[in-house]
mmCIF file of C-alpha atoms in Angstrom:
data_model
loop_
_atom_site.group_PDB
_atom_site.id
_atom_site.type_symbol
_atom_site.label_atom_id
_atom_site.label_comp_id
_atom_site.label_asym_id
_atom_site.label_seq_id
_atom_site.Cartn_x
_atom_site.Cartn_y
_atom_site.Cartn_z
ATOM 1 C CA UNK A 1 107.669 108.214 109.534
ATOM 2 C CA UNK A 2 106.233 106.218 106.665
ATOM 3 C CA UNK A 3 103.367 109.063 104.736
ATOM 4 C CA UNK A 4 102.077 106.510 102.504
ATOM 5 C CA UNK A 5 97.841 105.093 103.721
ATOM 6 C CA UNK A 6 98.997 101.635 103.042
ATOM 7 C CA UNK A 7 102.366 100.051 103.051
ATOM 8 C CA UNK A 8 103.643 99.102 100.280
ATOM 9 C CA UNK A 9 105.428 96.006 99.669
ATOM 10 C CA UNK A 10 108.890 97.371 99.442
ATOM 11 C CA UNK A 11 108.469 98.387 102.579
ATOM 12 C CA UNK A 12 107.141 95.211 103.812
ATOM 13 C CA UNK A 13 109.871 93.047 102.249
ATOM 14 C CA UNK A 14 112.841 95.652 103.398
ATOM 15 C CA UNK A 15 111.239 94.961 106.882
ATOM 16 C CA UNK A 16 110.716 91.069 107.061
ATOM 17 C CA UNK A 17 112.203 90.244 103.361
ATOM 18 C CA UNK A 18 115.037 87.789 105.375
ATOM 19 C CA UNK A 19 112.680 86.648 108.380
ATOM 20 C CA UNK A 20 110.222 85.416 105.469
ATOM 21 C CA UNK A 21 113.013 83.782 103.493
ATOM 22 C CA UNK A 22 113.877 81.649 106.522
ATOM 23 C CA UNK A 23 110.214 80.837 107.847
ATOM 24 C CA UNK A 24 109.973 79.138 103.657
ATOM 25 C CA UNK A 25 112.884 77.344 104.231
ATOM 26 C CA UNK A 26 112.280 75.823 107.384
ATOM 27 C CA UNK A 27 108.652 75.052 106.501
ATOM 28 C CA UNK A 28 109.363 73.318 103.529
ATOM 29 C CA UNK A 29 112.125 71.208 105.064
ATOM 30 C CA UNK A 30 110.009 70.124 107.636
ATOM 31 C CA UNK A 31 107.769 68.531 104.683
ATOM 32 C CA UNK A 32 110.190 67.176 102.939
ATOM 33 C CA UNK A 33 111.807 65.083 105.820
ATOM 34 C CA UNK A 34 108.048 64.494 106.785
ATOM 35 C CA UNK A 35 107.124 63.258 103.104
ATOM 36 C CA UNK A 36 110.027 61.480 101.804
ATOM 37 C CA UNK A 37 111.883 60.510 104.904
ATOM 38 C CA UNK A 38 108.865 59.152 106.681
ATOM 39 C CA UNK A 39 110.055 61.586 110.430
ATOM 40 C CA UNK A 40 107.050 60.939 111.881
ATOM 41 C CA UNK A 41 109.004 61.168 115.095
ATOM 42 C CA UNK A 42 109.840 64.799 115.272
ATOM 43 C CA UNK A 43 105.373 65.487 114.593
ATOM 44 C CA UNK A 44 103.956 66.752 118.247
ATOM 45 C CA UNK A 45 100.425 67.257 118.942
ATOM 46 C CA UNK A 46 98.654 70.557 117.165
ATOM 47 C CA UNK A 47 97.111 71.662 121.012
ATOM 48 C CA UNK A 48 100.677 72.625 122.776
ATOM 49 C CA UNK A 49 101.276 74.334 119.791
ATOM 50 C CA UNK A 50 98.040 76.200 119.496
ATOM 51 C CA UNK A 51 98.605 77.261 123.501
ATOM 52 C CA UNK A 52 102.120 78.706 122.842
ATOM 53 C CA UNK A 53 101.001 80.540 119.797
ATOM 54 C CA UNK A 54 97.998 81.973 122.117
ATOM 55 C CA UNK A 55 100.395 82.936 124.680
ATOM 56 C CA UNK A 56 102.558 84.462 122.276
ATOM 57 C CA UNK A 57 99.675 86.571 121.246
ATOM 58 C CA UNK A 58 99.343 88.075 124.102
ATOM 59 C CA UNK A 59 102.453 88.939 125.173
ATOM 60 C CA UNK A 60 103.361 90.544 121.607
ATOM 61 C CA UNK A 61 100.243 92.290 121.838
ATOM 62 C CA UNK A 62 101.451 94.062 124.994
ATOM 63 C CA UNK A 63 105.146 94.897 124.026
ATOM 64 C CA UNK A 64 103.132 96.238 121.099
ATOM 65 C CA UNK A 65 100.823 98.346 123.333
ATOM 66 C CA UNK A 66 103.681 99.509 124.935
ATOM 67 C CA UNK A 67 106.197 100.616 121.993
ATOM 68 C CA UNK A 68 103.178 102.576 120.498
ATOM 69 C CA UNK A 69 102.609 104.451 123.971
ATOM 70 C CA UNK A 70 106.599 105.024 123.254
ATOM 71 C CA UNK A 71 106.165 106.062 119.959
ATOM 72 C CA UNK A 72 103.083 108.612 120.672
ATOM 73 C CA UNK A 73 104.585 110.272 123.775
ATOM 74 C CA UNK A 74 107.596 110.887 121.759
ATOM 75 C CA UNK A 75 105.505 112.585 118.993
ATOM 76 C CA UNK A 76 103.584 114.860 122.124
ATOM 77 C CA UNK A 77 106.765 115.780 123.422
ATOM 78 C CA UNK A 78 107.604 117.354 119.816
ATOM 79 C CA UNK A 79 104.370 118.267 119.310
ATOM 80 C CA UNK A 80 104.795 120.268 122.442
ATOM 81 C CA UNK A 81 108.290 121.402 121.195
ATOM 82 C CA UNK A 82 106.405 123.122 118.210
ATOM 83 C CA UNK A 83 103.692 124.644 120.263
ATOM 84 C CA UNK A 84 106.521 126.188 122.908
ATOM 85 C CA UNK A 85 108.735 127.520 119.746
ATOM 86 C CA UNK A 86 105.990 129.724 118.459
ATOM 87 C CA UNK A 87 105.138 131.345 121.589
ATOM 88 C CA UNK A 88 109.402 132.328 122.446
ATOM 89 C CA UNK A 89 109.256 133.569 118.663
ATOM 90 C CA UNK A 90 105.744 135.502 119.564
ATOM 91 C CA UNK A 91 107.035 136.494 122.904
ATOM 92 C CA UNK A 92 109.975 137.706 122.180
ATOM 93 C CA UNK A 93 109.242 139.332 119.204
ATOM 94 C CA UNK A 94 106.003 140.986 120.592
ATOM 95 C CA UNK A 95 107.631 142.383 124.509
ATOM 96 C CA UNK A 96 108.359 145.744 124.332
ATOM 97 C CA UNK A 97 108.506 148.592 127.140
ATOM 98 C CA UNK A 98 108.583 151.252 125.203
ATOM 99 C CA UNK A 99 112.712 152.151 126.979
ATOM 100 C CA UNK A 100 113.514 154.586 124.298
ATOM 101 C CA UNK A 101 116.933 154.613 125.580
ATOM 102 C CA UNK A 102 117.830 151.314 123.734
ATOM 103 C CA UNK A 103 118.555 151.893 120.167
ATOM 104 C CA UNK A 104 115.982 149.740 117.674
ATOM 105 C CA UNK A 105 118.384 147.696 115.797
ATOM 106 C CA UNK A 106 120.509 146.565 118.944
ATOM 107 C CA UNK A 107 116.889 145.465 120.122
ATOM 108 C CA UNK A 108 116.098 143.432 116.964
ATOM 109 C CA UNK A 109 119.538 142.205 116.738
ATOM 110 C CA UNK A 110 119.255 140.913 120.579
ATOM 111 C CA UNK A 111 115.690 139.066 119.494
ATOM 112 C CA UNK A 112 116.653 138.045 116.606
ATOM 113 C CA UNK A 113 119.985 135.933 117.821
ATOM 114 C CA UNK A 114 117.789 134.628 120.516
ATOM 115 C CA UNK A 115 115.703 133.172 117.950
ATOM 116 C CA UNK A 116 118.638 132.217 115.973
ATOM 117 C CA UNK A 117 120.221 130.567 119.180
ATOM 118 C CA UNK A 118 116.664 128.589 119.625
ATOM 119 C CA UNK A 119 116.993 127.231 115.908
ATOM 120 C CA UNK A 120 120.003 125.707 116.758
ATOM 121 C CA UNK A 121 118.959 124.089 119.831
ATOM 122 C CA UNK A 122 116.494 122.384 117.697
ATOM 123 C CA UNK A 123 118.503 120.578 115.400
ATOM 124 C CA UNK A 124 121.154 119.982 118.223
ATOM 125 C CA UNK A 125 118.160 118.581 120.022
ATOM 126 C CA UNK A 126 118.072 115.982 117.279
ATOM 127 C CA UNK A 127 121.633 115.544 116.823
ATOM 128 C CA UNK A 128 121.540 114.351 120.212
ATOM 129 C CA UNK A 129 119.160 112.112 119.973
ATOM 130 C CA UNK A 130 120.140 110.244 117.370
ATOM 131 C CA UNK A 131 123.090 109.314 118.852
ATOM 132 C CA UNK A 132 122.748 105.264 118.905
ATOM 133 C CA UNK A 133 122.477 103.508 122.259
ATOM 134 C CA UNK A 134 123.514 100.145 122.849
ATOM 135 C CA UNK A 135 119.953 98.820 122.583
ATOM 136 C CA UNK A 136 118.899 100.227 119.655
ATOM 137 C CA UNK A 137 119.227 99.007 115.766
ATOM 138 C CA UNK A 138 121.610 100.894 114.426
ATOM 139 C CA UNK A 139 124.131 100.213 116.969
ATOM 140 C CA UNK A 140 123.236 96.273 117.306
ATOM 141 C CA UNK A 141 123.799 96.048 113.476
ATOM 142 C CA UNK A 142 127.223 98.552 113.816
ATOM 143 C CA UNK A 143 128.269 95.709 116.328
ATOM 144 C CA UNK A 144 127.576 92.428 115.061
ATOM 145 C CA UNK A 145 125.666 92.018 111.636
ATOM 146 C CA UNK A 146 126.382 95.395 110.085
ATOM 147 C CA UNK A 147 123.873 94.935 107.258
ATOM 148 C CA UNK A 148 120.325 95.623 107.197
ATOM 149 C CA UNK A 149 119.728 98.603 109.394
ATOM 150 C CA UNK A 150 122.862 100.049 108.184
ATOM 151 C CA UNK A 151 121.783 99.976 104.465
ATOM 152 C CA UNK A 152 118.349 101.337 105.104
ATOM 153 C CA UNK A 153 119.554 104.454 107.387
ATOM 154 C CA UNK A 154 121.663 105.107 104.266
ATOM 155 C CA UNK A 155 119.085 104.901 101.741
ATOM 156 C CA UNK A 156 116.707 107.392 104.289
ATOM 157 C CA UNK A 157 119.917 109.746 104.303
ATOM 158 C CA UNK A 158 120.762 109.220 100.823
ATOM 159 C CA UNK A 159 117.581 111.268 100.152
ATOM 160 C CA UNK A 160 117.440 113.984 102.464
ATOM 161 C CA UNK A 161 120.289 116.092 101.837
ATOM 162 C CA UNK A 162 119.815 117.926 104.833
ATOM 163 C CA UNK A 163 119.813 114.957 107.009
ATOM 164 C CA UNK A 164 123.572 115.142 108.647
ATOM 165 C CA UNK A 165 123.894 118.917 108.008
ATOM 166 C CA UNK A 166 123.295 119.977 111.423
ATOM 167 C CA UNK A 167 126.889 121.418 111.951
ATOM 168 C CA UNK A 168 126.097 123.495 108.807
ATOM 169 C CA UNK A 169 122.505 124.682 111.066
ATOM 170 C CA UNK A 170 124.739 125.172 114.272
ATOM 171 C CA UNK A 171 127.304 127.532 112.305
ATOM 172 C CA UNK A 172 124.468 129.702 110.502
ATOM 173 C CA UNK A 173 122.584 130.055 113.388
ATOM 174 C CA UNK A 174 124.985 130.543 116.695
ATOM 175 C CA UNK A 175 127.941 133.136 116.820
ATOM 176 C CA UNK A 176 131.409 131.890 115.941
ATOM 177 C CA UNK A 177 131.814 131.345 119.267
ATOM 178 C CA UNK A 178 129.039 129.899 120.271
ATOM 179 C CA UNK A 179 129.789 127.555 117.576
ATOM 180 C CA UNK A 180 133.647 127.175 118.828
ATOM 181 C CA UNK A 181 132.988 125.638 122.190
ATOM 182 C CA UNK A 182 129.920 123.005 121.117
ATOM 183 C CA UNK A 183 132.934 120.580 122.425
ATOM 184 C CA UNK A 184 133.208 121.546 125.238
ATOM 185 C CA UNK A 185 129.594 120.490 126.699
ATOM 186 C CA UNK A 186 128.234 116.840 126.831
ATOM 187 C CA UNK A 187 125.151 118.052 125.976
ATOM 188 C CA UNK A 188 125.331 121.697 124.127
ATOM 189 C CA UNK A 189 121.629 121.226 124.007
ATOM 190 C CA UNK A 190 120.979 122.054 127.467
ATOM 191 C CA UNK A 191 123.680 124.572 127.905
ATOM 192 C CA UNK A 192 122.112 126.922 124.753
ATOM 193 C CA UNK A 193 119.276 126.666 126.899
ATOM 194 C CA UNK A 194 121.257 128.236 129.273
ATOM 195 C CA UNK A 195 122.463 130.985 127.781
ATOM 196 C CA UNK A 196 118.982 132.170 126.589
ATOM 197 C CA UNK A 197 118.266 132.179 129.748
ATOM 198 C CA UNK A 198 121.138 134.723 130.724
ATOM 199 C CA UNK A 199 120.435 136.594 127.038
ATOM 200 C CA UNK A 200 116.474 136.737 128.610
ATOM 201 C CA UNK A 201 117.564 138.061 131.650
ATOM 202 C CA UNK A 202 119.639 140.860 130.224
ATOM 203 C CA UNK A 203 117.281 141.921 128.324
ATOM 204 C CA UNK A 204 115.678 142.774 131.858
ATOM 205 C CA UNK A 205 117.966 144.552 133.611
ATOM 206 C CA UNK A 206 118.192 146.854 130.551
ATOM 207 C CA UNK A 207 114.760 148.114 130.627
ATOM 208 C CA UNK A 208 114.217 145.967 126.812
ATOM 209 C CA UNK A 209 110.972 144.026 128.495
ATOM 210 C CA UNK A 210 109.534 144.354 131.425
ATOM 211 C CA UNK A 211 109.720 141.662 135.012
ATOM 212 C CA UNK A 212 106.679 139.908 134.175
ATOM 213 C CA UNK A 213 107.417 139.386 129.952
ATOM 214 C CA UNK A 214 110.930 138.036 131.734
ATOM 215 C CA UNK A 215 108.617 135.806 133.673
ATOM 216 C CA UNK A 216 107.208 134.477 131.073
ATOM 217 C CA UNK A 217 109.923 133.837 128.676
ATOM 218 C CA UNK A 218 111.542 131.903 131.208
ATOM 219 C CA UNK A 219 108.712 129.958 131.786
ATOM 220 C CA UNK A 220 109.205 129.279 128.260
ATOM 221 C CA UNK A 221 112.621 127.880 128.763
ATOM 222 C CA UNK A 222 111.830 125.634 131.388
ATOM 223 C CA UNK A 223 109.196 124.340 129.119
ATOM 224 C CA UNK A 224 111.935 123.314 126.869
ATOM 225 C CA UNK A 225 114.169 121.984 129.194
ATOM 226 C CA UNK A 226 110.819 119.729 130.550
ATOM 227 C CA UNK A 227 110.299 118.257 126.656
ATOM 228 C CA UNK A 228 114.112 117.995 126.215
ATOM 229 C CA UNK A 229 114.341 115.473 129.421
ATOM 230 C CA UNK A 230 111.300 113.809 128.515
ATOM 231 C CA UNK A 231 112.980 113.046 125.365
ATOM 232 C CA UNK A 232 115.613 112.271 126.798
ATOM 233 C CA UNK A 233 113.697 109.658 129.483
ATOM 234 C CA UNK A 234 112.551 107.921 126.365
ATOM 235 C CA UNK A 235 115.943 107.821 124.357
ATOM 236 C CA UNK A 236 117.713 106.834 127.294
ATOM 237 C CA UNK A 237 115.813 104.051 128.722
ATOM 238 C CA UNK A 238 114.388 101.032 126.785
ATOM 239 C CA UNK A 239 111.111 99.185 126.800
ATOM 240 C CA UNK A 240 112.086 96.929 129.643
ATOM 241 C CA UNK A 241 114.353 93.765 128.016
ATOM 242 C CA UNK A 242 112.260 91.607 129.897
ATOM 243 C CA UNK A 243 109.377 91.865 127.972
ATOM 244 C CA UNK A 244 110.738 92.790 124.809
ATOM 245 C CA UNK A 245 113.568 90.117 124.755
ATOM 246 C CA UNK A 246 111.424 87.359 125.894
ATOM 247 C CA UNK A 247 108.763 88.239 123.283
ATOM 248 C CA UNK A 248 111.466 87.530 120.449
ATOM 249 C CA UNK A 249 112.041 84.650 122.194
ATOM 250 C CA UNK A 250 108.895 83.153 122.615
ATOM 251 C CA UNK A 251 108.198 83.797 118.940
ATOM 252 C CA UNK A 252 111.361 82.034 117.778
ATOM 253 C CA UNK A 253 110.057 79.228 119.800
ATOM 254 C CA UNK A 254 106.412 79.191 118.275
ATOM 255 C CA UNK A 255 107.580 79.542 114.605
ATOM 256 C CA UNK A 256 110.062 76.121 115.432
ATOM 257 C CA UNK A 257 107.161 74.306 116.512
ATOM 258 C CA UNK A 258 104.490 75.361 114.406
ATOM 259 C CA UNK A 259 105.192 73.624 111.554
ATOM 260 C CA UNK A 260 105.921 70.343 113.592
ATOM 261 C CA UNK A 261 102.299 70.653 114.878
ATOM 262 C CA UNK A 262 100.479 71.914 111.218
ATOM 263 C CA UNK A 263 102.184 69.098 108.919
ATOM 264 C CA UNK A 264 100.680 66.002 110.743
ATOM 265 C CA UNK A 265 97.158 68.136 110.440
ATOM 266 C CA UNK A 266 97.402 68.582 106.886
ATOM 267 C CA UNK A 267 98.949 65.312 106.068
ATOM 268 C CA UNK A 268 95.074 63.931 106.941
ATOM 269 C CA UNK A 269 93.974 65.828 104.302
ATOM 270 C CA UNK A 270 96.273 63.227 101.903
ATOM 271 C CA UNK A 271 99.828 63.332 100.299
ATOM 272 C CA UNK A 272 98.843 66.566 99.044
ATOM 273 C CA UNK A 273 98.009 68.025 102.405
ATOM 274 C CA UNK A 274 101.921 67.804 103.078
ATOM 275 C CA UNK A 275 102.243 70.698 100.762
ATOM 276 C CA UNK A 276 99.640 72.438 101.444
ATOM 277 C CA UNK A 277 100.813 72.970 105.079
ATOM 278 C CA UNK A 278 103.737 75.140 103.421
ATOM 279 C CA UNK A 279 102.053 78.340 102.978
ATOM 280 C CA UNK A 280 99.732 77.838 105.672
ATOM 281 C CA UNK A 281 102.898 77.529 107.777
ATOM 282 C CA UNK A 282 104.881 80.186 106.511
ATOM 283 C CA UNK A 283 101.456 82.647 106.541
ATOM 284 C CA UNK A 284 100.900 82.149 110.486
ATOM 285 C CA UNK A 285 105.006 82.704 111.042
ATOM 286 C CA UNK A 286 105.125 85.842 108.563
ATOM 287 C CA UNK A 287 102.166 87.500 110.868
ATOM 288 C CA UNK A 288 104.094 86.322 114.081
ATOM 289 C CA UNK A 289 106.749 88.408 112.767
ATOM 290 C CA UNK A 290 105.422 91.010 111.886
ATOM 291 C CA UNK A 291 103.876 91.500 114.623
ATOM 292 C CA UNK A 292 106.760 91.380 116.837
ATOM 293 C CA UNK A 293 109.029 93.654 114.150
ATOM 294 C CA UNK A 294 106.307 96.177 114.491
ATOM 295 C CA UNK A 295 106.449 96.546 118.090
ATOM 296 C CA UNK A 296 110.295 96.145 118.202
ATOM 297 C CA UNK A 297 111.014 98.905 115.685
ATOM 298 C CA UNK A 298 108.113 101.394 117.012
ATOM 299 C CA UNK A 299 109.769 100.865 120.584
ATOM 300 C CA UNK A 300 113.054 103.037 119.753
ATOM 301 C CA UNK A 301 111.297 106.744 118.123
ATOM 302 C CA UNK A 302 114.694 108.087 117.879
ATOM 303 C CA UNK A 303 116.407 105.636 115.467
ATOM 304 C CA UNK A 304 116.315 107.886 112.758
ATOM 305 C CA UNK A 305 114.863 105.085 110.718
ATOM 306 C CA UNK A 306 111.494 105.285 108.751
ATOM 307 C CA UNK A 307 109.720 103.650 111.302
ATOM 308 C CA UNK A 308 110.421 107.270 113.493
ATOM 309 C CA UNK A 309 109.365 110.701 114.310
ATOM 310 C CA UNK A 310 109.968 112.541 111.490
ATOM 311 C CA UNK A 311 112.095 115.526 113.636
ATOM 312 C CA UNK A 312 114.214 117.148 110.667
ATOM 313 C CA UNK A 313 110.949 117.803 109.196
ATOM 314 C CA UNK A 314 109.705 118.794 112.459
ATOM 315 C CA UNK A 315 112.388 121.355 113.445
ATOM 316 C CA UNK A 316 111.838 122.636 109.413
ATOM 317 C CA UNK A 317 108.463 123.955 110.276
ATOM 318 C CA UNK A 318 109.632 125.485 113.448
ATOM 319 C CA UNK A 319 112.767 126.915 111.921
ATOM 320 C CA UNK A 320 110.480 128.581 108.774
ATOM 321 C CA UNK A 321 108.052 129.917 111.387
ATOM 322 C CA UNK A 322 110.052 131.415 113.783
ATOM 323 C CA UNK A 323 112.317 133.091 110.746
ATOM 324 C CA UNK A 324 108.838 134.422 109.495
ATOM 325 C CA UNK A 325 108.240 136.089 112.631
ATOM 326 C CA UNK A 326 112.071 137.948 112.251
ATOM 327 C CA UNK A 327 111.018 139.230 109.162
ATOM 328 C CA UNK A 328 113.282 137.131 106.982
ATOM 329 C CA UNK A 329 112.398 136.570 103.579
ATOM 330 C CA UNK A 330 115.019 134.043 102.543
ATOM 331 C CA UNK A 331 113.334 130.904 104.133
ATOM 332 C CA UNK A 332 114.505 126.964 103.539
ATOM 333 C CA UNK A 333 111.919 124.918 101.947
ATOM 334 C CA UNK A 334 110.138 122.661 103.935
ATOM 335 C CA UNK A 335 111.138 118.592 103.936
ATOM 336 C CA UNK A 336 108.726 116.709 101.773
ATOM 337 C CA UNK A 337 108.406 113.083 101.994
ATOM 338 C CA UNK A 338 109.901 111.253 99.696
ATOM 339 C CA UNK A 339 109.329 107.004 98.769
ATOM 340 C CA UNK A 340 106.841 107.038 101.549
ATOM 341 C CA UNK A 341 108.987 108.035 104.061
ATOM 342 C CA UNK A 342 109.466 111.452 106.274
ATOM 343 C CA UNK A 343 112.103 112.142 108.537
#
């Protein structure tokens, strides 16, 4: 999640840097063969040009629409992730019948590893959904270009030294093992789920809380297991190709034409309108672009990329709360931002 009001132009060129670089050089050669090589044959009409460039708009202004509905659901369903967290950690921690036949410290032990077990789910949670899919960035530049999204999910990593210790969160937080047999599952996340479930439940049958606290705890759990497959929903299936493929597309198609249509409009203006059409051309393409690289990197929330929901920072704030509400003192220190950019 970029922190910063504005963004700045690091960001901007790290973004579209290469898309701009290419935009120049096609605008300008366009001039030159129109200038010096007298191609007057390759110059179409401005109008077709101004209707595909309208068109455009409009459909990049929808797959836009849509990748920010993406992008804010995904943030609700964490937001909803936080909200669930605090009331297991107040639940649990709170439920009490009195049964002074169970001994005080195997009841805090019990509550405590069920909060410890819920920690982990958390960053497992995230683990998971990192994992690339075929569609996304990361995996599209792992196949083919290996270059730009590559280098800038290392230089987000490179400064969160947390980022890719959730193994380290798994084995402080789960039993040995609990820890042993995260192989075993296909998705550990659910099955931890699972077992608090069972851990809730025997807290029942020994008199620890009472049929209706059990009630409610579980309704807890099947809270989580709701947020976890709408996560999933969203990690799992992309913004339809149709849309977001032709988009590209369409926009490739404007930014050849445009500045076949904008030279012969300048070059009324004089030899000097020739040049002038450069940055005029390259302007209108750079905004094109943008536009669609906005809506094509907000479409994917669980990237891990700057452009994201910032979930090690979320599960931070959950993990320090909940630990608060075990009574331990030795907390981690929350995940600050850092080059205008949260994760």
């Amino acid at each position: 999640m970029i922190t910063t009001k504005y963004v700045n132009y690091r960001q901007v060129l790290n973004l579209s840097g290469f898309h701009l670089i290419m935009i120049s050089i096609w605008c300008t050669l366009i001039a030159i063969l129109f200038h010096f090589f007298n191609w007057h044959w390759m110059i179409i009409p401005w109008v077709p040009v101004a209707l595909i460039g309208t068109a455009e708009a409009f459909l990049v202004g929808f797959k836009n629409n849509q990748a920010y509905d993406r992008l804010w659901e995904a943030r609700k369903i964490w937001g909803g992730i936080v909200n669930s967290s605090r009331m297991l950690g107040s639940m649990v921690s709170a439920f009490d019948t009195g049964n002074d036949e169970i001994g005080k410290f195997d009841l805090k032990d019990r509550r405590k590893k069920i909060v410890y077990r819920h920690i982990a789910w958390l960053y497992q949670l995230r683990e998971q959904l990192l994992i690339p899919t075929e569609w996304e960035h990361i995996k599209v530049e792992e196949d083919q270009l290996k270059s730009v999204d590559q280098k800038r999910n290392r230089l987000i990593k490179a400064g969160f030294p947390d980022y890719g210790r959730t193994p380290i969160f798994l084995n402080k937080y789960l039993s040995e093992d609990e820890a042993a047999i995260q192989s075993d599952y296909k998705n550990f996340a659910t099955h931890l789920i699972a077992q608090q479930s069972k851990d809730i439940n025997e807290l029942k049958n020994m008199g620890a809380i009472s049929g209706f606290n059990h009630m409610q705890l579980q309704d807890c759990l099947n809270e989580f297991y709701t947020l976890q497959g709408q996560a999933e929903r969203i990690k799992k299936f992309p913004l339809p190709r149709q849309f977001a493929s032709t988009a590209f597309v369409f926009n490739v198609i404007f930014i050849m034409l445009l500045p076949l249509g904008l030279v012969s409009e300048f070059a009324k203006l004089g030899d000097w309108g020739v040049w002038a059409s450069i940055p005029f051309c390259i302007t209108i393409g750079w905004i094109y672009i943008i536009m669609e690289l906005v809506g094509d990197y907000s479409e994917n929330p669980f990237e891990g990329l700057m452009f994201d929901i910032p979930m090690l920072s979320i599960c931070r704030t959950i993990e320090i709360d909940l630990l608060q509400m075990t009574g331990d003192t030795e907390l981690p220190d929350p995940i600050a931002s850092k080059n205008g950019v949260l994760v």
